[in-house]
Backbone as numpy.savetxt, mean C-alpha at the origin, in Angstrom:
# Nx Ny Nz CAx CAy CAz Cx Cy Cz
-12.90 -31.83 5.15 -11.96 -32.14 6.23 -12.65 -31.87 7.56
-12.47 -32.81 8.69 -13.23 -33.00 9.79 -12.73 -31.91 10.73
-13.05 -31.07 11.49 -12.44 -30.30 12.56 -11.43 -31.05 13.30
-12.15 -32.34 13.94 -11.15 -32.80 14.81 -9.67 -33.53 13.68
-10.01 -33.78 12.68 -8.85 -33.96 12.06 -7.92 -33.04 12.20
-8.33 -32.03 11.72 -7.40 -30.25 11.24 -6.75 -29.98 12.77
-7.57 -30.63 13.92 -7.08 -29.92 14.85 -5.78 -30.74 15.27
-5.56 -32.13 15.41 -5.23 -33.39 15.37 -3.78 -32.98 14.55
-3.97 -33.14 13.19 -2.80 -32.37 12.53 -2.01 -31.21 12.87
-2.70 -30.11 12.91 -2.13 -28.94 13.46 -0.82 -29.38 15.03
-2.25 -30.01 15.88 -1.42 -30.36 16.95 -0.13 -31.18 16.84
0.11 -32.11 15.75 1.12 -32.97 16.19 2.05 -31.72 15.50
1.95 -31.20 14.05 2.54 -30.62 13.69 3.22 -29.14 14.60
2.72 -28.64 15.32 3.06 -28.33 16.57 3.84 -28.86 17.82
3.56 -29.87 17.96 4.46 -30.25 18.84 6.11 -31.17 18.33
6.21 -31.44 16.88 7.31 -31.41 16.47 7.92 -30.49 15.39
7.26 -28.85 15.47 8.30 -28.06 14.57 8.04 -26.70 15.70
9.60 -26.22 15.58 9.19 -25.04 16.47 7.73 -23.69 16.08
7.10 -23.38 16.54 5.99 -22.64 16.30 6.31 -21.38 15.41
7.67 -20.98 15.34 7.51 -19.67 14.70 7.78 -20.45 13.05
8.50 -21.47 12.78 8.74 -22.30 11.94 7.33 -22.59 11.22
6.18 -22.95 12.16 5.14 -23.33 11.77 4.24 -22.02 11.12
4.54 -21.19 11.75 3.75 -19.83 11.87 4.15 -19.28 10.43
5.37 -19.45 10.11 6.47 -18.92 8.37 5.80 -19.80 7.95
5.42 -21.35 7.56 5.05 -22.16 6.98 3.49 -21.82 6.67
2.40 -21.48 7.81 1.26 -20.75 7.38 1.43 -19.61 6.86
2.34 -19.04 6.90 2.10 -17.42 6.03 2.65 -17.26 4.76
3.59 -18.86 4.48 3.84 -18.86 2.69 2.43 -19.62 2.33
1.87 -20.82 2.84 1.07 -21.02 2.28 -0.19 -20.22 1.99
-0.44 -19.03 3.07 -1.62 -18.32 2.82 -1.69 -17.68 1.69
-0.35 -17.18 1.38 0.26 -16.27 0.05 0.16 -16.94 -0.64
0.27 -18.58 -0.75 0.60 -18.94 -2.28 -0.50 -19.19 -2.79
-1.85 -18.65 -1.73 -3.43 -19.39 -2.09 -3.42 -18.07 -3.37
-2.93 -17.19 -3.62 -3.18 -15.65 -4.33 -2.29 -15.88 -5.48
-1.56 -17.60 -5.84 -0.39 -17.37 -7.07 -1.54 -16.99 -8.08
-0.51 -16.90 -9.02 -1.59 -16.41 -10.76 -1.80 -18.05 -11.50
-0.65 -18.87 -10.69 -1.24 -20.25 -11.55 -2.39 -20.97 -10.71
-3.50 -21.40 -11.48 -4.66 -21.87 -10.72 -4.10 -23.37 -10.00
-3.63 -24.00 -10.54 -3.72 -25.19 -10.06 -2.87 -25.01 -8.54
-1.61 -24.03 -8.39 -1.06 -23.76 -7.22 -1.67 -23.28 -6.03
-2.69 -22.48 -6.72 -3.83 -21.49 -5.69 -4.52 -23.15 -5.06
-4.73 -23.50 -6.07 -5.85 -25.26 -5.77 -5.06 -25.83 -4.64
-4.05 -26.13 -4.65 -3.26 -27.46 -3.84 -2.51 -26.11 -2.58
-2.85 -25.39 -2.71 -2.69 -24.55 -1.32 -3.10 -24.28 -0.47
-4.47 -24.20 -1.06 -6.19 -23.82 -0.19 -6.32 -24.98 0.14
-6.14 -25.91 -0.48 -5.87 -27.86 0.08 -4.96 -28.23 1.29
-4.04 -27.44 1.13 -3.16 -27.89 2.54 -3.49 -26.63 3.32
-3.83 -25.29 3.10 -4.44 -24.71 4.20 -5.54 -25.32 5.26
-6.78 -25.36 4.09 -7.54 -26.44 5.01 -7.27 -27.63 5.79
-6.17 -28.36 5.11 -5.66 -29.55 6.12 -5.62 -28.74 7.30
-4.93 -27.87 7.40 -3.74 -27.54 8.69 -4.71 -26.22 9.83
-5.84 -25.88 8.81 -5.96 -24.56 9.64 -7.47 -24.86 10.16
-8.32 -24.49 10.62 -9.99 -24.98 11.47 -10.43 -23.46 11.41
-9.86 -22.75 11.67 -10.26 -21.21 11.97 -9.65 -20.38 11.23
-9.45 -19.74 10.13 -9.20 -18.86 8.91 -9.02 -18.10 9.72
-9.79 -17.05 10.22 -9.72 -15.11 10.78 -8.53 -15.82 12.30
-9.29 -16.20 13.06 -8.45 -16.76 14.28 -6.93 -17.32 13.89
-6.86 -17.79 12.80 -5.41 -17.84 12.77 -4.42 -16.99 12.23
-5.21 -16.22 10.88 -4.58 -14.97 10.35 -3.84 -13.67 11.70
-5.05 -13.60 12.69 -4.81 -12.81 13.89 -3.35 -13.43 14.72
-2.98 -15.03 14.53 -2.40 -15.16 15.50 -1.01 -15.23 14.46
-1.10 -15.46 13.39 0.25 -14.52 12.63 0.56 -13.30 11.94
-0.42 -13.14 12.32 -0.44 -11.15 11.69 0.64 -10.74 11.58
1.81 -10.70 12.75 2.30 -9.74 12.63 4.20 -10.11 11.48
3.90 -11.67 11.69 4.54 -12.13 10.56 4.08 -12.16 9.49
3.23 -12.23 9.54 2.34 -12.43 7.70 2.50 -10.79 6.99
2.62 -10.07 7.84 2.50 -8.67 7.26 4.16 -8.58 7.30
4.63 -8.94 7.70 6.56 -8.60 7.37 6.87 -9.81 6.48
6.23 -11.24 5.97 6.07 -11.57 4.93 6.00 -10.85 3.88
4.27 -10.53 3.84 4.12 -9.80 2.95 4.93 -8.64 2.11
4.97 -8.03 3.25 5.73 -6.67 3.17 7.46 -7.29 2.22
7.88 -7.67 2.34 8.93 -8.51 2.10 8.96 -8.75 0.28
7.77 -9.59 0.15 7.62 -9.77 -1.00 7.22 -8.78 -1.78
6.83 -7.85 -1.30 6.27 -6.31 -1.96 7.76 -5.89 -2.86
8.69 -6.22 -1.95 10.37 -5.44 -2.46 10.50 -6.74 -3.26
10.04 -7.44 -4.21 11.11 -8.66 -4.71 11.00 -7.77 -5.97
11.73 -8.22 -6.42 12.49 -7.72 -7.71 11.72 -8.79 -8.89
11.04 -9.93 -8.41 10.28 -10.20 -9.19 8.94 -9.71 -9.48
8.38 -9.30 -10.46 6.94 -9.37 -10.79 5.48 -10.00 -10.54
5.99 -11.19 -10.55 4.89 -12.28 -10.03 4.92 -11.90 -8.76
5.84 -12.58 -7.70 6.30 -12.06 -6.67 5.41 -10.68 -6.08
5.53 -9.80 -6.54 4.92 -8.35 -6.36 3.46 -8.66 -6.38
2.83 -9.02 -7.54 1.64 -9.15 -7.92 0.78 -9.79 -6.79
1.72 -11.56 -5.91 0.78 -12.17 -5.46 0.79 -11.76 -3.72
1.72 -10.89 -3.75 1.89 -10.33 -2.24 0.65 -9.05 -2.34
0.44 -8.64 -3.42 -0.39 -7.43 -3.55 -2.09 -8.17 -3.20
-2.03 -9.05 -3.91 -3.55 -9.60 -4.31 -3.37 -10.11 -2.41
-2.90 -10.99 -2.34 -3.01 -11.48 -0.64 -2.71 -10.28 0.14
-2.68 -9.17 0.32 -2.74 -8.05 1.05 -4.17 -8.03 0.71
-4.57 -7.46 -0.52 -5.81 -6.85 -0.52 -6.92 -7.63 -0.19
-6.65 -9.18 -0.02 -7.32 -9.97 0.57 -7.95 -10.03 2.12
-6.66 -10.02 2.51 -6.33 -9.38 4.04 -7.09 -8.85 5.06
-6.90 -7.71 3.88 -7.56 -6.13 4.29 -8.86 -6.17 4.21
-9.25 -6.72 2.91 -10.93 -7.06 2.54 -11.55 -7.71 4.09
-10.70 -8.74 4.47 -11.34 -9.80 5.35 -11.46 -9.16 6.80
-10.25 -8.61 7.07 -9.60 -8.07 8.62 -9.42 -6.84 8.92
-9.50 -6.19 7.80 -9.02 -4.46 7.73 -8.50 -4.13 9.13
-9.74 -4.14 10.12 -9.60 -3.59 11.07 -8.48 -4.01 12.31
-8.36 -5.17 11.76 -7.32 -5.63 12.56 -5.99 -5.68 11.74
-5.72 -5.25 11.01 -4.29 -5.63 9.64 -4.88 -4.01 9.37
-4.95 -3.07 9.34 -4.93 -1.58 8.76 -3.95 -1.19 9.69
-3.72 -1.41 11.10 -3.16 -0.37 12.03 -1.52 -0.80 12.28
-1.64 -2.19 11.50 0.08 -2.47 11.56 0.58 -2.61 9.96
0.34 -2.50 8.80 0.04 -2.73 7.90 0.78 -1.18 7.47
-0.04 -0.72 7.62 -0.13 1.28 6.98 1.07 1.89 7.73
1.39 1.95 8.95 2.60 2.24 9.42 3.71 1.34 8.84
4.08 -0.03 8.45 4.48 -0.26 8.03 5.09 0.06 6.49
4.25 0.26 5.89 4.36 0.68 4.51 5.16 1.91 3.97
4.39 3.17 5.32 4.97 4.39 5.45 6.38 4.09 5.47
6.97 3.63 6.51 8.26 3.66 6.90 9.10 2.83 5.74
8.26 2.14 5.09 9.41 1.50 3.95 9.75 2.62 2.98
8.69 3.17 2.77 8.52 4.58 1.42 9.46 5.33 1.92
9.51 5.36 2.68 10.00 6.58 3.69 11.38 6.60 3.63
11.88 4.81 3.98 13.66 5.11 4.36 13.67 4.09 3.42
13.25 4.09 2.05 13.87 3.39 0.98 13.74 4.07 -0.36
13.86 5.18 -0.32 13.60 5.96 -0.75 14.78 6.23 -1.85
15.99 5.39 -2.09 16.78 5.01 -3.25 16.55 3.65 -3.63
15.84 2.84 -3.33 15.60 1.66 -3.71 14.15 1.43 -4.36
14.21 1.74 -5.70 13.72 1.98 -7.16 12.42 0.72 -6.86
13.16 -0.69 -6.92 12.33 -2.36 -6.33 11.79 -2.09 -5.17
11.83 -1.76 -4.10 11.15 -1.44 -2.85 10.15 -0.65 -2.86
10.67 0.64 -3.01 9.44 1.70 -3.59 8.05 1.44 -4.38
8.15 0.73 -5.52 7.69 0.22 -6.59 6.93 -0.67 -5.71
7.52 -2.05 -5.60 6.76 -2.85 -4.12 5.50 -2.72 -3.44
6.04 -1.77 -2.59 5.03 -0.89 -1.36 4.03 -0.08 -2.08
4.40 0.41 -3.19 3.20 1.57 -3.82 2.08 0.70 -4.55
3.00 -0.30 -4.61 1.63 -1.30 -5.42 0.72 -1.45 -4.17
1.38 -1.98 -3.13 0.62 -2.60 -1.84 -0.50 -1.68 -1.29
-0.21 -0.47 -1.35 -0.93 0.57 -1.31 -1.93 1.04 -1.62
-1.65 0.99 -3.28 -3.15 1.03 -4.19 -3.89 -0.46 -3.90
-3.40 -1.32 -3.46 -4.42 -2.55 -3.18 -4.98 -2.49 -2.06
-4.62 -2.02 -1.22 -4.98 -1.66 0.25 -6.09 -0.78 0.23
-5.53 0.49 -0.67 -6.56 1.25 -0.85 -8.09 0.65 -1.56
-8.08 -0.08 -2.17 -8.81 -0.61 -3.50 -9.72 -1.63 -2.41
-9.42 -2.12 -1.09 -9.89 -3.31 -0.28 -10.90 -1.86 0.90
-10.11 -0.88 0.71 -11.14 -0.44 2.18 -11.83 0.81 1.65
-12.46 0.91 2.80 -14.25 1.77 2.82 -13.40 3.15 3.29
-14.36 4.11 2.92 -14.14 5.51 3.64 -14.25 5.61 5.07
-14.76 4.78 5.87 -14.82 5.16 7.19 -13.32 4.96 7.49
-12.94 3.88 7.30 -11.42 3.03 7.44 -9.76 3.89 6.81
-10.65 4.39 5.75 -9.21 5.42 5.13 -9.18 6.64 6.33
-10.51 7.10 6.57 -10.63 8.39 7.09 -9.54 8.19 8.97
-9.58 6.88 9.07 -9.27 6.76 10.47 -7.79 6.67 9.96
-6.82 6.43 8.83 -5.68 6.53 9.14 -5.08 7.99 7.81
-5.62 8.21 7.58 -5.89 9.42 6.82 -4.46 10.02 6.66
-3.69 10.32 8.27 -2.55 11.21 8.33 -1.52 10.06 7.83
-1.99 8.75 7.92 -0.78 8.35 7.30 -0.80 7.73 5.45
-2.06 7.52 5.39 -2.33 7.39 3.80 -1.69 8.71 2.88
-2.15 9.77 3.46 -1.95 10.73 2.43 0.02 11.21 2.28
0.50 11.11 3.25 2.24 10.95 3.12 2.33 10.03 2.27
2.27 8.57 2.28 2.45 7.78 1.45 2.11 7.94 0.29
0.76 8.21 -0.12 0.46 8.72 -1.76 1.41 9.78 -2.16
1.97 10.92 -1.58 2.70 11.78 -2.08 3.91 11.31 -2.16
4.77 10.46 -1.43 5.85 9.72 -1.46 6.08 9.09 -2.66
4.94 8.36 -2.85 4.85 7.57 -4.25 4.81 8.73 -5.56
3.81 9.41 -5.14 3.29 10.14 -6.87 4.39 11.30 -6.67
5.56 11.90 -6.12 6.20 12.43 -6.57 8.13 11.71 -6.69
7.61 10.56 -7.02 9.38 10.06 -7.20 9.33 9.87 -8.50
10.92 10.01 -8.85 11.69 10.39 -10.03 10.85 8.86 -10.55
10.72 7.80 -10.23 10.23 6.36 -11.39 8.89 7.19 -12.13
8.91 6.91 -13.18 7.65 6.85 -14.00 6.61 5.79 -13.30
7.24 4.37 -13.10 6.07 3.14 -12.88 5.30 3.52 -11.69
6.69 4.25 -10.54 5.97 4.17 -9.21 4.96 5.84 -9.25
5.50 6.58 -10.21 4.64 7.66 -10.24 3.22 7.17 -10.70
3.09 6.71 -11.77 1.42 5.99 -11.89 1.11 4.92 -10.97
1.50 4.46 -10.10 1.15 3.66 -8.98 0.69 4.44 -8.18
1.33 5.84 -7.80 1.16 6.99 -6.73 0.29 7.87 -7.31
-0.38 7.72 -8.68 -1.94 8.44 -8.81 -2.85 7.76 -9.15
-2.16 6.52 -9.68 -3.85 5.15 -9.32 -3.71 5.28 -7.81
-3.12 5.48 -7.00 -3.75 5.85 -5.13 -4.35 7.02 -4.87
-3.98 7.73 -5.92 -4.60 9.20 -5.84 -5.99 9.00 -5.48
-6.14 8.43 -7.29 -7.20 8.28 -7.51 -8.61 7.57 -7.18
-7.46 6.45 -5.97 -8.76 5.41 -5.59 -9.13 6.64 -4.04
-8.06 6.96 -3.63 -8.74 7.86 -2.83 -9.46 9.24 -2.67
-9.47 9.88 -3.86 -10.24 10.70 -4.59 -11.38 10.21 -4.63
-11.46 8.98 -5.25 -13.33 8.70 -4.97 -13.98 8.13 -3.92
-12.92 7.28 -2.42 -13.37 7.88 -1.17 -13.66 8.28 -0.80
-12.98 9.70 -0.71 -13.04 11.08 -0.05 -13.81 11.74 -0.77
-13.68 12.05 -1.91 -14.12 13.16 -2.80 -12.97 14.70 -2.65
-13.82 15.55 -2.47 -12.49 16.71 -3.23 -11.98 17.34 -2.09
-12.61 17.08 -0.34 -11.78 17.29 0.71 -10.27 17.04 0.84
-10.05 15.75 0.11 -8.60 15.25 0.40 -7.61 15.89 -0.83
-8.19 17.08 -1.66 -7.63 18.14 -2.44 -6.56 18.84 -1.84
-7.26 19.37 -0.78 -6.26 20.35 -0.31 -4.92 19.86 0.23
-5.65 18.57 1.09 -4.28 17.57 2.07 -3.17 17.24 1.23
-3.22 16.98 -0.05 -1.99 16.83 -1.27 -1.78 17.41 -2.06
-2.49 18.35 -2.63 -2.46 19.41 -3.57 -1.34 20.68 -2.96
-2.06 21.01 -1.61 -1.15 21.90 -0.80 -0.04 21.81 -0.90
0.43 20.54 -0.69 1.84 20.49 -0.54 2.52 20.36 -1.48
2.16 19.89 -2.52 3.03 19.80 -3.73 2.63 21.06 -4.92
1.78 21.49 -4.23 1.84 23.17 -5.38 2.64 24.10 -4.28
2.93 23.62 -3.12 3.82 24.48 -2.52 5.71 24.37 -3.00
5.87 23.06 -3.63 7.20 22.54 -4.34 7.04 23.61 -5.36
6.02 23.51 -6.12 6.19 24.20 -7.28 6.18 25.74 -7.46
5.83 26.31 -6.29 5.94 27.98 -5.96 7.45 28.08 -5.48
8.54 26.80 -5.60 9.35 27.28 -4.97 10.35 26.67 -5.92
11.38 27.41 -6.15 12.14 27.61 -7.31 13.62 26.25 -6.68
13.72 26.35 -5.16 14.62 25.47 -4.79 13.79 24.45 -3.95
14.66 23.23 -3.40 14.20 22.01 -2.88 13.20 22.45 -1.81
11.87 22.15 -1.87 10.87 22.71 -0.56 11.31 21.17 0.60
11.37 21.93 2.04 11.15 20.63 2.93 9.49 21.01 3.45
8.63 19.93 3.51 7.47 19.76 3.91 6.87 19.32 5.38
6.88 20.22 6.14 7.06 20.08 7.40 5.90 19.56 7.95
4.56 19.49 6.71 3.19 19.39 7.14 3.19 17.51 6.95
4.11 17.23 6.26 3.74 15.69 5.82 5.30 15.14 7.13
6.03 15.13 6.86 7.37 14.59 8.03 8.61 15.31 7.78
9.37 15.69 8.10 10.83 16.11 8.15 11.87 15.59 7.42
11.29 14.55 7.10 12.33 13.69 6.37 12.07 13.88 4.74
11.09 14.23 4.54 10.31 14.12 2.85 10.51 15.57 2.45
11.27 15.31 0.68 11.83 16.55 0.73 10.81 16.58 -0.88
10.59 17.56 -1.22 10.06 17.47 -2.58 10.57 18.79 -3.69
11.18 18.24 -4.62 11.93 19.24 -5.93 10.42 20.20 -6.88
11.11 20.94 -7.15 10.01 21.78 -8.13 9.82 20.98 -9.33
11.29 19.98 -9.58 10.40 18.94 -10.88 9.71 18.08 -10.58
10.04 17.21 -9.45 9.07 16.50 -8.83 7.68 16.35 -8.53
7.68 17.73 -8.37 6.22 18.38 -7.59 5.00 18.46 -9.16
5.71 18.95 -10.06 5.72 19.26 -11.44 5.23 17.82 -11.85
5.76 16.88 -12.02 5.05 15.47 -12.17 4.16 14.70 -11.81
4.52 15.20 -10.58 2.93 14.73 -9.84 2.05 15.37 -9.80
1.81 16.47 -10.33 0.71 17.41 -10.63 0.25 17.03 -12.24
1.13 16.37 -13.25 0.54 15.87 -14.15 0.05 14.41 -14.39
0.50 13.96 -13.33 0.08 12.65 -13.06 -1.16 12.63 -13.04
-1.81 13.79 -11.69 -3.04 14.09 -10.90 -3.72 14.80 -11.89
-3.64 15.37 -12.41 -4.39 16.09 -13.42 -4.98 14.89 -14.57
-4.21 14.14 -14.88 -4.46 12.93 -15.98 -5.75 11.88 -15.64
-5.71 11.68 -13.99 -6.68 10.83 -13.15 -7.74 11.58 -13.70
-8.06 12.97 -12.93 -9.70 13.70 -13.04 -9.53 15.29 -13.99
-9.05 15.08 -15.09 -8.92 16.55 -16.01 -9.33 17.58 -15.47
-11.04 17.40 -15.51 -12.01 18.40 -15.28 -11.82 18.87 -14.14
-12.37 18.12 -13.34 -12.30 18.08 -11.70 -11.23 18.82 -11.27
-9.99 18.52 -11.79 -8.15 19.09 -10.95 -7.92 20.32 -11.17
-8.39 20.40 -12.99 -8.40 21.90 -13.22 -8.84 22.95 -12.80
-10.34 22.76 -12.75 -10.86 23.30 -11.79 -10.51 23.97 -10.63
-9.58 22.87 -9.83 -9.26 23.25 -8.71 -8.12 24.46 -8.58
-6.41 23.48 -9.81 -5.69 24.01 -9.61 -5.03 25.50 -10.51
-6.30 25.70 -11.51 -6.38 27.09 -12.20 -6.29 28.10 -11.24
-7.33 28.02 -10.37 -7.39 29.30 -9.62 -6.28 29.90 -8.99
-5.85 28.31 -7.89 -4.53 28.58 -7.41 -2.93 28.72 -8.37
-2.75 27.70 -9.17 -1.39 28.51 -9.90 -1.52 29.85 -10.62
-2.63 30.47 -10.91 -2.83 31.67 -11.48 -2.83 33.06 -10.37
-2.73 32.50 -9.16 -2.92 33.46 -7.88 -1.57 34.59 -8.78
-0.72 33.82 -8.85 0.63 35.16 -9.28 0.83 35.14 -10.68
1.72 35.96 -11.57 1.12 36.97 -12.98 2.30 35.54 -13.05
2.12 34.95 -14.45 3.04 33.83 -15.19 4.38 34.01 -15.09
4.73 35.73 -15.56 6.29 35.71 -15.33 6.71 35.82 -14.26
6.22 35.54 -13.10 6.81 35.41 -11.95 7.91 33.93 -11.87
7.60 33.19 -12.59 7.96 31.94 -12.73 9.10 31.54 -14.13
């Protein structure tokens, strides 16, 4: 496809659909380049190219819809759905990080955060997460750090089983980021649930995030399941600080 064609198209198509219309119309088709059926991915990347000349330059100029797209489809209650919003995130991120990490990650937080009875939402976002995680480098985690590590604990200590192994495959991709620094930043807080016989509030992660002694309790076997050796290690010393029947 010729530049001046793509541009030619774009333009008329612009000047008879309103732009934010056009802008929703590039950000389903970008998504549907990530379906699981090949031939759909085929005839998508086909009309992307019709319509688009500049890939990064245009992703930038719907960012901030494409990510409340995205984000959107993270909560569907379908599966597929989930899957191809995950894979086109981690795409994203692979391509743009730096420009899609800083609206992206706050975003995510705040869904975990105040959806926090909504089982499909939760589930959603924690996937989006571990894909996010799975697309970026340690320099890139380390720069949003204070807000990655709330979110992993959000995830790996809720009552779901699914979203609890979603919330230590994030553990875990950021465990081998970081390495055993980012121990203390989540470990702390949730062996502090478990020294405490009633609901701990966690003042070090937000005000709003409350974590139960069973809770805390699950996600410590979650985390232990990722790196055996490695966790034990760590968290022998500390749950043994006080004599067993204290507990």
């Amino acid at each position: 496809y010729t530049t001046s064609i793509t541009t030619k198209l774009y333009s008329n198509l612009k000047n008879q659909i309103d732009v934010t219309i056009l802008h929703t119309m590039l950000c389903y088709i970008y998504i549907i380049r990530h379906d699981v059926i090949s031939n759909i991915r085929q005839l998508s990347l086909t009309i992307w190219k019709y319509l688009v000349v500049n890939t990064p330059k245009m992703l930038v100029t719907i960012r901030i819809l494409l990510i409340k797209t995205i984000v959107s489809k993270l909560s569907s209650s379908c599966f597929d759905i989930n899957y191809i919003a995950s894979k086109c995130l981690g795409d994203i991120v692979s391509k743009q990080g730096d420009k899609f990490l800083p609206l992206i990650l706050p975003y995510l937080q705040d869904g975990l955060l105040n959806n926090s009875n909504d089982k499909t939402i939760q589930q959603g976002l924690s996937l989006g997460l571990v894909e996010i995680l799975q697309c970026t480098n340690k320099k890139q985690v380390d720069s949003y750090i204070d807000i990655v590590i709330p979110s992993i604990i959000y995830s790996i200590t809720n009552q779901s089983n699914e979203i609890r192994l979603l919330g230590s495959k994030a553990f875990n991709i950021l465990y081998k980021l970081i390495g055993v620094d980012i121990l203390d930043s989540i470990l702390d807080i949730i062996l502090s649930s478990v020294d405490d016989s009633t609901t701990n509030q966690s003042n070090n992660v937000t005000n709003k995030m409350t974590l139960s002694n069973d809770t805390a309790l699950l996600a410590l076997r979650e985390i232990v399941q990722c790196k055996p050796r490695d966790l034990l290690e760590y968290l022998l010393p500390k749950l043994l600080i006080k004599p067993l029947d204290n507990h």
